Amino acid sequence: MSSIDLTWVIGGPQGGGVETAANIFAGACAGCGLKIFGKREYYSNIKGEHSYFGVRVSDKTIRSNVSGITMLVGFDSETIFRHVEDVFDDGAIVYESELTGMKMDEVHTLDAQFKERLKKYLTSKNKPFTIQGLLDEAKERGITLYPVSFREILANLSDETKNPKIRGMFRMQNVLAVSVSLGLLGLPPDTLLKSVGTIFSRKAEIAEMNKVAANYAYNLATVKYSKFKYQLPQIPKEEHTMLVQGFQSTSLGKIACGCRFQSYYPITPASDESVFLESNEIFEVENNRPGSTLVVQTEDEISAIGMIIGASLTGTRSSTSTSGPGFSLMAEALGWAGINEVPIVVTLYQRSGPSTGLPTRHGQDDLLFAIHAGHGDFPRIVYASGDTEEGFYDTAKCFNFADVYQIPVIHMMDKFIASTVSTVPRFDSTKITIQRGKLLEKIEDAGYKRFTPSPDGISPRSRLGLENGIFWNTGDESDQEGHISEDPENRIYKMDKRAHKLDLALEQIPKEDQAINYGISDFCIISWGSAKGPILDGIDMLKKEGYKVGFIQIKMLHPFPTGYVQSLLSGVKTIIDIEANQAGQLGSLFNEHLDRKVDYYILKYTGRPMTCNEVFDSVKKIIDNKAEKKQVLTYGV
Amino acid sequence: MASNLADYKTEVHNDWCPGCGDFGIVSAIQMALAEMQVPRHKAAIFSGVGCSGKTSHFINTYGVHTLHGRVLAFSQGAKLANPEMTIIAAGGDGDGLGIGAGHFVAAGRRNVDMTYIIFNNGVYGLTKGQASPTLKLGLKTKSLPEPNVNQSVNPIALAIASGYTFVARGYAYDVRQLKDLIIAAVKHRGLSFLDVLQPCPTYNDINTRDWFSGLDNIDEMTNKPMPRIYKLEDTGYDPLVHIDSPEEENEKLTQALIKSNEWDSKIPTGIFYKNEIIAPYDERMAGRIPNYLENPPAYQEISSGGKSITNISKMLDALEI
Ligand SMILES: Cc1ncc(C[n+]2csc(CCOP(=O)(O)OP(=O)(O)O)c2C)c(N)n1
Ligand code: SF4
Ligand SMILES: [Mg+2]
């Protein structure tokens, strides 16, 4: 069997059911044993602006998006204008046939910069600025066109089912569009219907109506049109595969590892996590009473971090989840947690900055900020996950780091991971360990001092409510009990005691948790976070063409595992830094900590995630000695 | 074992200026805790930053001296995670009504079962006497280069408008009344707010002890000073919302607001408003999480032998395909 790897994109106005359609598509494909990697792109807008969802499907493991579209599905005009250029020459377009007369200038949501670029392209092809013009150009390139009148389908379906209501139910266009495309792609109809049923499982009546519509559109596609050249096969399903959105991984990790207090202030793309936690606030606990997570929506992010510090002082595993703007507001309190040695976890779902930047788009912009946020010297751990699966297991690790070192931990996630839908092996909470460090359950004698010296610098930790465990905390420098002290000797003791934890962390945290070595070669990529997926897929593509490339994924970014990384890089000739920000922030960490410099930078800061093709092309250029020192990636609308 | 007043005092050196009203407030808190016999480890004093922020170091219970303006954030988090604790939050008027005003309002909406005391001295004491949000328009206290250009905020009215269910005012030099008010505030189920008039002899040379006692305000008939401070309870004022009706609530809110506007010649102290009908936050939570109060976040078991004991399989099942 030849392998299948295609990208299906559906677009439409925000609020028009694009996401539902994509979820049905992904569910149906995953139901046939296929691997899914899907991502959603949208504007900072609730209704009307263009949003689209791209789903890559394959029978092999996939970890990223590709540049290009195999099948484009649009029930509005903007989708056609925005994406036709990206459709592969052997691809297909499913579109609303009644829209072909639309002129570009009639679509108000198309911005001037985009229109100018597209007009230039159409002019070069000698085509009018209409949907027809674009489609003609597509046809000349070899693309298969599937004109569909969704209005007509609704009318016919209405007549056949003798249900006059259906005629005007344009909301169902999304379901019709997926169903037509799955018909063209030859996926068995029962998986489609099952997926529709799952998506609408909360509303039986709507589920039924949509199933009827899906079935009708699917059959129509198989009868009326010729099959698309690529067909989706049904392959044996791997047991215990989940279809997960990235943000669900950290939520589930938090529940599993015992985080029982979460506060948040709404912000994209972080708040989905808190909403998930609240939706699942009660759960079973083995041989015990039901457990619960208290989720508190606060008045701002300052309150969010303040509350979790207060909660953590009671011994509760506590965390907040935010994005760049919110994290900026947390800087002062982060230092308070640092000086008072309070374990907290801040899950930082990065997006494009600065300021509100590209509020709904991806970016790995906040690495250096996470490392430096807050005034004064205090220890923290900055830890980054590379994908959904890592998100689950790393969450538990971050809470352990926080408890063991009595330290704030910043867990770096991002928009790319948050909004990725992918097939992953079922999370296994038996693989999680829970280490609470020196948290005390009982104190027998009087005389407890919170910051008492100990050989490793970490003092036994009491918690509010514990008998004999009274302590004081203050944002001022303090003595062993926690009372304000400006004594110079005490100051040195306390500063060094806190700073020492980072040495300890470097020493104790297993090397493979600090950085992952995917192979070392003359040319070696260094990266962090969600760039991992496109890099691994890009490396596979390079391998097929005979290029050998190494890759080190740094997970612990602070304290920086200098010695370990240095040893990994000893045989490497050329270091290539790949990340989604403009400054090459990981690169600058390398330059700061290692005795050698990054040789090449591949950076992307358009807010759109990298594709594996981009990694492939840009790394290949470097190896072929045709690259500038810095390449900036641009793919994606 | 019974605790006496001395048990609630620490030996930490107190560096407030002589005559500062803060001394009276700390004493009143210690007396209240002793009288209620709150076990020391079951109480926590959270404080903001300012002269007033040092309060937590002088009281021998758990003490958390937080950040400027953030005392409510920290303390609510602690109380929600461990509802068994008796929590008193304390801070300056700049702390709570300036930099922390957003938290002040939001806390009222939650009605978490704890007590919040504002040390109202009209100035930013610790930063050398700039105008605080409660200083009246046009006043020029000692270290102001020019008279205050801002209107003052009315803390009692703001608390009422924000939803605090117990709103009262004390006077730092009337420690006995203040102690009683603190006890009433702590015992109230819900968020209690106490506005404490706190003379700052160093920087506020207008609202001084003598001014509150009316030494500048001599009754022509008796030739005696007319004290500004008076007690609401002495006037037959009834702050309690007795029945769950909009009319009753409106009446009690309105009279409290009107009372809160008294200032120049007559300044009421005592309880302005008390509503026991509105559910505290923990009860609202228990409505969602039935065992919240008996198994709160701080007491939940999460692991056994270093392994997770939380069963997430139902959530995973829902995601499986
Ligand atoms: C974020 C921040 N800004 C400014 C300060 C400086 N500062 C310390 S105390 C204080 C004002 C204190 O006034 P108030 O809250 O009324 O307390 P008081 O000293 O009068 O008791 C300020 C502005 C600070 N500590 N933190
Ligand atoms: S400056 Fe004012 S408030 Fe601060 S300690 Fe001195 S008298 Fe008290
Ligand atoms: Mg003040």
PDB file of N, CA, C and O in Angstrom, chain A residues 475-497:
ATOM      1  N   GLY A 475       7.908  40.134  51.466  1.00  0.00           N
ATOM      2  CA  GLY A 475       8.629  40.454  50.237  1.00  0.00           C
ATOM      3  C   GLY A 475       9.961  41.122  50.533  1.00  0.00           C
ATOM      4  O   GLY A 475      10.836  41.199  49.677  1.00  0.00           O
ATOM      5  N   ASP A 476      10.119  41.609  51.774  1.00  0.00           N
ATOM      6  CA  ASP A 476      11.428  42.128  52.193  1.00  0.00           C
ATOM      7  C   ASP A 476      12.365  40.936  52.424  1.00  0.00           C
ATOM      8  O   ASP A 476      11.903  39.819  52.613  1.00  0.00           O
ATOM      9  N   GLU A 477      13.627  41.201  52.472  1.00  0.00           N
ATOM     10  CA  GLU A 477      14.551  40.127  52.888  1.00  0.00           C
ATOM     11  C   GLU A 477      14.216  39.772  54.324  1.00  0.00           C
ATOM     12  O   GLU A 477      13.772  40.628  55.100  1.00  0.00           O
ATOM     13  N   SER A 478      14.365  38.504  54.658  1.00  0.00           N
ATOM     14  CA  SER A 478      13.920  38.086  55.980  1.00  0.00           C
ATOM     15  C   SER A 478      14.903  37.130  56.637  1.00  0.00           C
ATOM     16  O   SER A 478      15.760  36.536  55.979  1.00  0.00           O
ATOM     17  N   ASP A 479      14.731  36.972  57.962  1.00  0.00           N
ATOM     18  CA  ASP A 479      15.578  36.055  58.713  1.00  0.00           C
ATOM     19  C   ASP A 479      15.019  34.628  58.632  1.00  0.00           C
ATOM     20  O   ASP A 479      14.094  34.357  57.859  1.00  0.00           O
ATOM     21  N   GLN A 480      15.517  33.750  59.462  1.00  0.00           N
ATOM     22  CA  GLN A 480      15.111  32.344  59.339  1.00  0.00           C
ATOM     23  C   GLN A 480      13.646  32.098  59.668  1.00  0.00           C
ATOM     24  O   GLN A 480      13.017  31.192  59.142  1.00  0.00           O
ATOM     25  N   GLU A 481      13.091  32.936  60.551  1.00  0.00           N
ATOM     26  CA  GLU A 481      11.664  32.780  60.858  1.00  0.00           C
ATOM     27  C   GLU A 481      10.784  33.404  59.795  1.00  0.00           C
ATOM     28  O   GLU A 481       9.601  33.098  59.700  1.00  0.00           O
ATOM     29  N   GLY A 482      11.379  34.325  59.055  1.00  0.00           N
ATOM     30  CA  GLY A 482      10.609  35.014  58.032  1.00  0.00           C
ATOM     31  C   GLY A 482      10.293  36.453  58.391  1.00  0.00           C
ATOM     32  O   GLY A 482       9.481  37.097  57.739  1.00  0.00           O
ATOM     33  N   HIS A 483      10.942  36.969  59.429  1.00  0.00           N
ATOM     34  CA  HIS A 483      10.752  38.379  59.775  1.00  0.00           C
ATOM     35  C   HIS A 483      11.765  39.235  59.028  1.00  0.00           C
ATOM     36  O   HIS A 483      12.883  38.772  58.726  1.00  0.00           O
ATOM     37  N   ILE A 484      11.365  40.467  58.789  1.00  0.00           N
ATOM     38  CA  ILE A 484      12.214  41.384  58.020  1.00  0.00           C
ATOM     39  C   ILE A 484      13.619  41.479  58.626  1.00  0.00           C
ATOM     40  O   ILE A 484      13.766  41.615  59.834  1.00  0.00           O
ATOM     41  N   SER A 485      14.594  41.374  57.758  1.00  0.00           N
ATOM     42  CA  SER A 485      15.970  41.512  58.241  1.00  0.00           C
ATOM     43  C   SER A 485      16.806  42.190  57.168  1.00  0.00           C
ATOM     44  O   SER A 485      16.774  41.794  56.005  1.00  0.00           O
ATOM     45  N   GLU A 486      17.549  43.207  57.583  1.00  0.00           N
ATOM     46  CA  GLU A 486      18.447  43.866  56.634  1.00  0.00           C
ATOM     47  C   GLU A 486      19.893  43.593  56.994  1.00  0.00           C
ATOM     48  O   GLU A 486      20.797  44.286  56.542  1.00  0.00           O
ATOM     49  N   ASP A 487      20.071  42.565  57.807  1.00  0.00           N
ATOM     50  CA  ASP A 487      21.422  42.219  58.231  1.00  0.00           C
ATOM     51  C   ASP A 487      22.250  41.721  57.044  1.00  0.00           C
ATOM     52  O   ASP A 487      21.811  40.844  56.301  1.00  0.00           O
ATOM     53  N   PRO A 488      23.451  42.272  56.856  1.00  0.00           N
ATOM     54  CA  PRO A 488      24.248  41.901  55.668  1.00  0.00           C
ATOM     55  C   PRO A 488      24.599  40.409  55.614  1.00  0.00           C
ATOM     56  O   PRO A 488      24.540  39.803  54.543  1.00  0.00           O
ATOM     57  N   GLU A 489      24.941  39.841  56.754  1.00  0.00           N
ATOM     58  CA  GLU A 489      25.326  38.423  56.730  1.00  0.00           C
ATOM     59  C   GLU A 489      24.141  37.531  56.401  1.00  0.00           C
ATOM     60  O   GLU A 489      24.244  36.576  55.634  1.00  0.00           O
ATOM     61  N   ASN A 490      23.010  37.878  57.024  1.00  0.00           N
ATOM     62  CA  ASN A 490      21.781  37.130  56.736  1.00  0.00           C
ATOM     63  C   ASN A 490      21.421  37.253  55.257  1.00  0.00           C
ATOM     64  O   ASN A 490      20.981  36.296  54.621  1.00  0.00           O
ATOM     65  N   ARG A 491      21.629  38.438  54.720  1.00  0.00           N
ATOM     66  CA  ARG A 491      21.315  38.679  53.315  1.00  0.00           C
ATOM     67  C   ARG A 491      22.112  37.730  52.419  1.00  0.00           C
ATOM     68  O   ARG A 491      21.575  37.106  51.502  1.00  0.00           O
ATOM     69  N   ILE A 492      23.366  37.597  52.725  1.00  0.00           N
ATOM     70  CA  ILE A 492      24.194  36.704  51.906  1.00  0.00           C
ATOM     71  C   ILE A 492      23.703  35.262  52.069  1.00  0.00           C
ATOM     72  O   ILE A 492      23.546  34.523  51.095  1.00  0.00           O
ATOM     73  N   TYR A 493      23.414  34.875  53.327  1.00  0.00           N
ATOM     74  CA  TYR A 493      22.916  33.520  53.566  1.00  0.00           C
ATOM     75  C   TYR A 493      21.657  33.260  52.741  1.00  0.00           C
ATOM     76  O   TYR A 493      21.559  32.248  52.025  1.00  0.00           O
ATOM     77  N   LYS A 494      20.705  34.171  52.805  1.00  0.00           N
ATOM     78  CA  LYS A 494      19.429  33.936  52.126  1.00  0.00           C
ATOM     79  C   LYS A 494      19.578  33.964  50.599  1.00  0.00           C
ATOM     80  O   LYS A 494      19.019  33.135  49.883  1.00  0.00           O
ATOM     81  N   MET A 495      20.312  34.916  50.097  1.00  0.00           N
ATOM     82  CA  MET A 495      20.482  35.008  48.632  1.00  0.00           C
ATOM     83  C   MET A 495      21.170  33.757  48.098  1.00  0.00           C
ATOM     84  O   MET A 495      20.750  33.176  47.090  1.00  0.00           O
ATOM     85  N   ASP A 496      22.222  33.334  48.777  1.00  0.00           N
ATOM     86  CA  ASP A 496      22.974  32.168  48.305  1.00  0.00           C
ATOM     87  C   ASP A 496      22.158  30.887  48.466  1.00  0.00           C
ATOM     88  O   ASP A 496      22.216  29.994  47.621  1.00  0.00           O
ATOM     89  N   LYS A 497      21.431  30.818  49.566  1.00  0.00           N
ATOM     90  CA  LYS A 497      20.573  29.651  49.810  1.00  0.00           C
ATOM     91  C   LYS A 497      19.596  29.489  48.643  1.00  0.00           C
ATOM     92  O   LYS A 497      19.421  28.399  48.100  1.00  0.00           O
TER      93      LYS A 497
END
